[in-house]
XYZ file of C-alpha atoms in Angstrom:
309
model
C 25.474 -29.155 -218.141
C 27.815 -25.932 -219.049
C 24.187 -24.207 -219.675
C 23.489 -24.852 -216.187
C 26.713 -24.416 -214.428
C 26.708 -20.766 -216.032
C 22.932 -20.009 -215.364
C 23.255 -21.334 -211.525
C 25.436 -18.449 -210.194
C 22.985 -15.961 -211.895
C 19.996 -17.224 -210.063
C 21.974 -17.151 -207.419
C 22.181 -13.795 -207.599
C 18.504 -13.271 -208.603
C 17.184 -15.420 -205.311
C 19.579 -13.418 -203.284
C 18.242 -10.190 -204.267
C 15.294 -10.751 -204.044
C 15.882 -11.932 -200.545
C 17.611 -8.925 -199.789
C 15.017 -6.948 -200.968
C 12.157 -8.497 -199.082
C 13.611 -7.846 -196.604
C 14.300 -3.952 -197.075
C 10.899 -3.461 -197.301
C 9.785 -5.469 -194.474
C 6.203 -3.806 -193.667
C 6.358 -1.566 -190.686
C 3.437 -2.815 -188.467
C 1.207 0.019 -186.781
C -1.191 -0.475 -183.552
C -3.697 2.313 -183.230
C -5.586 1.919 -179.769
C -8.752 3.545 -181.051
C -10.698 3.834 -184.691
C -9.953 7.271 -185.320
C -5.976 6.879 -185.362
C -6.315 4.250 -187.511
C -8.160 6.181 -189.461
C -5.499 8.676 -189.994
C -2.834 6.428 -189.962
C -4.375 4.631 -192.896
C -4.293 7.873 -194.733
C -0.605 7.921 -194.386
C 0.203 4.478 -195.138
C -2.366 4.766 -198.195
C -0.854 2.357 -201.159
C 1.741 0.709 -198.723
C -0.117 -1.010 -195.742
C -3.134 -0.753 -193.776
C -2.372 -0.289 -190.016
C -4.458 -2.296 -187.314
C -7.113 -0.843 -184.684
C -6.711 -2.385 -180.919
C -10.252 -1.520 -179.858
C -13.125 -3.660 -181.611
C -16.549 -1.832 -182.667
C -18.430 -0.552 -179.876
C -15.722 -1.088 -177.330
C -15.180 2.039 -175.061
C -11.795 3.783 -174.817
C -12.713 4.918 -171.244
C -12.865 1.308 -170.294
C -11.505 -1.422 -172.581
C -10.285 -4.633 -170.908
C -7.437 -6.069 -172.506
C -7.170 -9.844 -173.480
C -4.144 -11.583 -173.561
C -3.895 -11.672 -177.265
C -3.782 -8.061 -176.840
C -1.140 -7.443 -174.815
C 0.874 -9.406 -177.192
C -0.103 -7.458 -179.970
C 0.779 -4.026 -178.306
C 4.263 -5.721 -177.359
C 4.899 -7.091 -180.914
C 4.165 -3.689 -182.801
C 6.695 -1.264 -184.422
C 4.307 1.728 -183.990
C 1.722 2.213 -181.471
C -0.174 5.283 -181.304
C -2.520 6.075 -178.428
C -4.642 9.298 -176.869
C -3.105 9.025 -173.385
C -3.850 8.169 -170.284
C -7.060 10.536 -170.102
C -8.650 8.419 -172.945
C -7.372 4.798 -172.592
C -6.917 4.186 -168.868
C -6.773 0.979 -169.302
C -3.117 1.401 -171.045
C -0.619 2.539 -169.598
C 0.677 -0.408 -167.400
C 0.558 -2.645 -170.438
C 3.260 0.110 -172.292
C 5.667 -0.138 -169.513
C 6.628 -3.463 -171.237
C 7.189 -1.594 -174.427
C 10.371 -0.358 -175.671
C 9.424 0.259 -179.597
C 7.985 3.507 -180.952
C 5.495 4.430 -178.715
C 3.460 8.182 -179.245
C 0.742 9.808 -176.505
C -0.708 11.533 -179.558
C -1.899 14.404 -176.945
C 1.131 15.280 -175.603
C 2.435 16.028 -178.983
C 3.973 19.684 -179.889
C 1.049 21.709 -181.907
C -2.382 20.096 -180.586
C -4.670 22.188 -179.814
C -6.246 20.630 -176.115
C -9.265 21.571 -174.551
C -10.124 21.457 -170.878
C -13.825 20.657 -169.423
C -14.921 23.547 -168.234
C -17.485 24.624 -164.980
C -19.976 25.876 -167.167
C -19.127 23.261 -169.804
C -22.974 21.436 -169.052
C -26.474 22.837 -168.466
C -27.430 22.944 -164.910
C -30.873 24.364 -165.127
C -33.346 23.124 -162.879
C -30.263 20.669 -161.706
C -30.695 18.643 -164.902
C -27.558 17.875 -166.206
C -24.854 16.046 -163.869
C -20.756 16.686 -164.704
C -20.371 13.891 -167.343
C -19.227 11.063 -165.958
C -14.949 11.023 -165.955
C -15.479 14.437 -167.617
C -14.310 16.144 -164.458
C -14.358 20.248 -164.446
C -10.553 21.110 -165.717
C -9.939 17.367 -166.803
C -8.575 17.256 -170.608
C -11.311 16.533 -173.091
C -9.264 13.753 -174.799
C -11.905 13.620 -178.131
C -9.151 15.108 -179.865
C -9.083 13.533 -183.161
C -12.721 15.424 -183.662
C -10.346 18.676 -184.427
C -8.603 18.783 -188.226
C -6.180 20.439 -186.959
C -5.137 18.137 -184.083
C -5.580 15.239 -187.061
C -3.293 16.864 -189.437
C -0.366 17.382 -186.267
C -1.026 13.287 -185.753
C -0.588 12.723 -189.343
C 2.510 14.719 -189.654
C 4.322 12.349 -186.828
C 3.359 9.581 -188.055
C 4.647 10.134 -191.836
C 7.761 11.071 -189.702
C 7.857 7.845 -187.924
C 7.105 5.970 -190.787
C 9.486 7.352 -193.257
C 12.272 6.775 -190.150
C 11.085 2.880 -189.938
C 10.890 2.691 -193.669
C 13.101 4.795 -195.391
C 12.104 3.332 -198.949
C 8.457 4.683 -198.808
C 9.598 7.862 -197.009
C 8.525 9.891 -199.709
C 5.308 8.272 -200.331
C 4.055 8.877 -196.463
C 4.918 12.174 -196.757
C 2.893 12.726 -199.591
C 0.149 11.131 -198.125
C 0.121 13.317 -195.403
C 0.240 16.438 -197.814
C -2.585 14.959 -199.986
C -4.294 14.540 -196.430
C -3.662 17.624 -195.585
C -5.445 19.314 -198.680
C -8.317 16.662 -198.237
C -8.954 18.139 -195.024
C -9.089 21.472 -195.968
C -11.834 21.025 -198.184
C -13.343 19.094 -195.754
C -13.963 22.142 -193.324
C -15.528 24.326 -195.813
C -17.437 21.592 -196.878
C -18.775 20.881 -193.045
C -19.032 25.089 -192.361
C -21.429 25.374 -194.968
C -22.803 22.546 -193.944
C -23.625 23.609 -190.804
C -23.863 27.379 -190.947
C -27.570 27.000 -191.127
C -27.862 24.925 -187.791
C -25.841 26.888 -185.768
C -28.316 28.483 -183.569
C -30.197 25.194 -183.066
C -30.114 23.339 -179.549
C -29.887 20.049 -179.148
C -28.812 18.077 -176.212
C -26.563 14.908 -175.714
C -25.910 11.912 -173.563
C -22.517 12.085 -173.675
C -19.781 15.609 -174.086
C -17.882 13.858 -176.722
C -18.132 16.627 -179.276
C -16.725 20.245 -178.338
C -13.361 20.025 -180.548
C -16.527 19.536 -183.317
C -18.531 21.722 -182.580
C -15.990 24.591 -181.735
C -14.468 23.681 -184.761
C -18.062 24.866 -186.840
C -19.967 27.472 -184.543
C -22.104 24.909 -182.840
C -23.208 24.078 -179.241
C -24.817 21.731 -177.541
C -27.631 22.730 -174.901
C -26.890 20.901 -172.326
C -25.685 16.922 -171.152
C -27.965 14.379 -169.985
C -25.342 12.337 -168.467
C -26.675 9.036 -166.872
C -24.218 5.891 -166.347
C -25.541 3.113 -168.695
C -25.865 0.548 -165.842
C -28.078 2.972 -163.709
C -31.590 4.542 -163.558
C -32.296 7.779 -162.325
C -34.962 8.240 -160.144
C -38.125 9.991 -161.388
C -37.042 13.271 -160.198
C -34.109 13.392 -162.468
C -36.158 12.121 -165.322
C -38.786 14.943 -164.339
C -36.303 17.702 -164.266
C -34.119 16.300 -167.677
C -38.082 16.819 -169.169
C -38.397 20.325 -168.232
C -35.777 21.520 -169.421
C -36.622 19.569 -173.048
C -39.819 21.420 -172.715
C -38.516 24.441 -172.067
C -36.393 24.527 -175.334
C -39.028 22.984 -177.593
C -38.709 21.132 -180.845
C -34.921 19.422 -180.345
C -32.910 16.181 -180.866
C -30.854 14.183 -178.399
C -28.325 12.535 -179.553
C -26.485 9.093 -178.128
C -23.458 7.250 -179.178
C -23.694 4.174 -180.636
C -24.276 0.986 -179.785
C -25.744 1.902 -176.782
C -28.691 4.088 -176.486
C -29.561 5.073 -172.329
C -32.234 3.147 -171.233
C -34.139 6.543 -169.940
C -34.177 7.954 -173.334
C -37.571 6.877 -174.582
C -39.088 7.916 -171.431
C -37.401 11.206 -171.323
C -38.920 12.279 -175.063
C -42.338 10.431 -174.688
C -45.267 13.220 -175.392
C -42.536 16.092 -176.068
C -41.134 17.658 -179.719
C -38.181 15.742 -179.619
C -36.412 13.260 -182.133
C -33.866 10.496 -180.813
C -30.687 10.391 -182.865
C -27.180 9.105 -182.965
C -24.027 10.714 -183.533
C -20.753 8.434 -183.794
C -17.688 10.000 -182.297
C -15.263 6.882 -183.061
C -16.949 5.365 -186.272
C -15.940 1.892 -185.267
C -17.365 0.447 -188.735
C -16.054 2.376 -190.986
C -13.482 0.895 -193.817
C -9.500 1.911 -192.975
C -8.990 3.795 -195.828
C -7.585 7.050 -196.953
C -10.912 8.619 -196.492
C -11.932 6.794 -193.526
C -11.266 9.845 -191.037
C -12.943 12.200 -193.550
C -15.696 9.694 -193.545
C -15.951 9.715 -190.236
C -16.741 13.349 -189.981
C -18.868 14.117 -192.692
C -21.287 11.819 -191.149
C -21.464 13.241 -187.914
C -22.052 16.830 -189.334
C -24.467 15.147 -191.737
C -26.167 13.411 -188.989
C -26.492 16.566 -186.704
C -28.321 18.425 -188.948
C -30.182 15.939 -190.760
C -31.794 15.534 -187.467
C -32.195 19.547 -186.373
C -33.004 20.520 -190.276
C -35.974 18.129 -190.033
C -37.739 19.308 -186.684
C-alpha cells in the first residue's frame, strides 16, 4: 500500500502531462479547395500532417457544387486556402460564415498574375471562340502552374502554420526551404526538357496552361474551345479542321476526365494525335513531391506527344 500511495501522485503527474501535451500539439487541420494547394501544402506539413483537398477527382473548380458535408468541413477548418473568386465561384458565399484563417492565395503580396489577353487565342478562319469564362482581361486564375507563384503560397502557409503551431514552427519552415530548392531543380529539369519542343504547335481544348508555358518558352497554337454539353455545328468543326491542316503534323490536348465529344471528328483523316494534359492532377498522392509530380508530368506529357509526331 505505501508502494502505491507514493507511485499514485507520480502517475499523476505522468497522465497529466501527457494530457497537457496532447493537447499542445493538437494537429492544425488544413482545407485546400483544389488539388494543387494541397499539393503544396502537403509539402509544408511534410512529417507532421497531411492537409485535406475539398474538390474530389475530376470535379471542376469553375463549377463545383457544394454538399452539405462540405460546408461543414470549410466551417470546421483552421486553415483554408483557396484561388479566389475567379477560380472557385462557387465559394465565396459559403466563407462569409467563416471567421478562422482564411487566404485568397491570388491576392497574396509577390504572385505573379496573368490577364487573358485579346490575342490570347487563334482566330484564323474564325476557329477558335474566347474560352469559355476566360473573358479578354479576366485573371487567368491557373496560378499554381507558375513555381514561383507556388513557392509565394508555400511561404504563407509555413507562416500560418508555424503561427497555429508554434511547436513545429521550425519544421514548416524548413519544409518550405527544402521546397524551395526542390523547385529549383525542377525548372532546369523541365527547360531542358522542353527546349527542344519549343517551336512545336499544338492546340488545346481548354487555356489552362500559359503560367506553364510562359514559364518554359512554349505556346500553344490556338484554343478549340467548345462547352462539353454542346455540339458545334459542322461549320465550326469545318473551320477548327482547316486550321489543323494548315499547321500539319500536331497534338491536341484535353483535360482529363473529359475528352470533347467533337474531338475524334475534328482529327479523323488529318496528322494529328489526341492527348491529355492534367492541369490539377486530381490522383496524385499528397505528398511532398506531389506538386513536383504534378508538373513533371505535364511537361513530360507535352512533349512525349509533339517529340513523337
Amino acid at each position: 500500500m505505501v508502494i502505491v500511495s507514493r507511485l499514485f501522485p507520480v502517475f499523476v503527474v505522468f497522465v497529466t502531462s501527457l494530457f497537457i501535451n496532447g493537447a499542445a500539439q493538437a494537429e492544425v487541420k488544413v482545407l485546400t479547395s483544389i488539388k494543387p494547394l494541397q499539393l503544396i501544402a502537403a509539402a509544408v506539413q511534410d512529417g507532421v500532417a497531411v492537409p485535406e483537398v475539398l474538390l474530389p477527382p475530376g470535379a471542376s473548380p469553375h463549377n463545383y457544387a457544394l454538399r452539405p458535408s462540405d460546408v461543414r468541413r470549410v466551417q470546421a477548418v483552421d486553415l483554408l486556402y483557396w484561388i479566389g473568386p475567379d477560380m472557385e465561384s462557387f465559394l465565396p458565399r459559403v466563407l462569409k460564415g467563416r471567421t478562422a484563417t482564411t487566404v485568397a492565395v491570388q491576392d497574396l503580396p509577390g504572385m505573379k498574375l496573368r490577364r487573358f489577353a485579346e490575342d490570347s487565342h487563334s482566330h484564323a478562319d474564325d476557329a477558335d471562340e474566347h474560352d469559355h469564362d476566360h473573358r479578354p482581361g479576366s485573371l487567368d486564375s491557373h496560378l499554381w502552374l507558375s513555381t514561383v507563384n507556388a513557392r509565394v503560397i508555400a511561404a504563407r502557409m509555413a507562416a500560418d502554420l508555424a503561427a497555429a503551431d508554434p511547436a513545429n514552427a521550425v519544421r514548416y519552415q524548413s519544409n518550405a526551404k527544402a521546397f524551395d530548392g526542390r523547385l529549383d531543380v525542377l525548372d532546369a529539369r523541365l527547360k531542358a526538357r522542353l527546349a527542344p519542343i519549343g517551336g512545336k504547335p499544338y492546340f488545346v481544348f481548354h487555356e489552362a496552361f500559359d503560367y506553364f508555358e510562359e514559364a518554359y518558352g512554349l505556346k500553344h497554337a490556338g484554343v478549340f474551345s467548345v462547352a462539353a454539353e454542346v455540339q458545334p455545328g459542322a461549320q465550326h468543326v469545318a473551320a477548327m479542321r482547316t486550321r489543323l491542316q494548315e499547321v500539319g503534323k500536331t497534338c491536341v490536348f484535353s483535360e482529363p476526365p473529359l475528352r470533347p465529344r467533337l474531338a475524334e471528328t475534328l482529327v479523323a483523316g488529318l496528322p494529328v494525335k489526341l492527348a491529355e494534359l492534367d492541369a490539377l492532377g486530381g490522383y496524385t498522392p499528397a505528398t511532398a513531391q506531389g506538386y513536383e509530380q504534378v508538373l513533371e508530368k505535364l511537361g513530360n506529357d507535352l512533349a512525349g506527344c509533339l517529340e513523337s509526331l
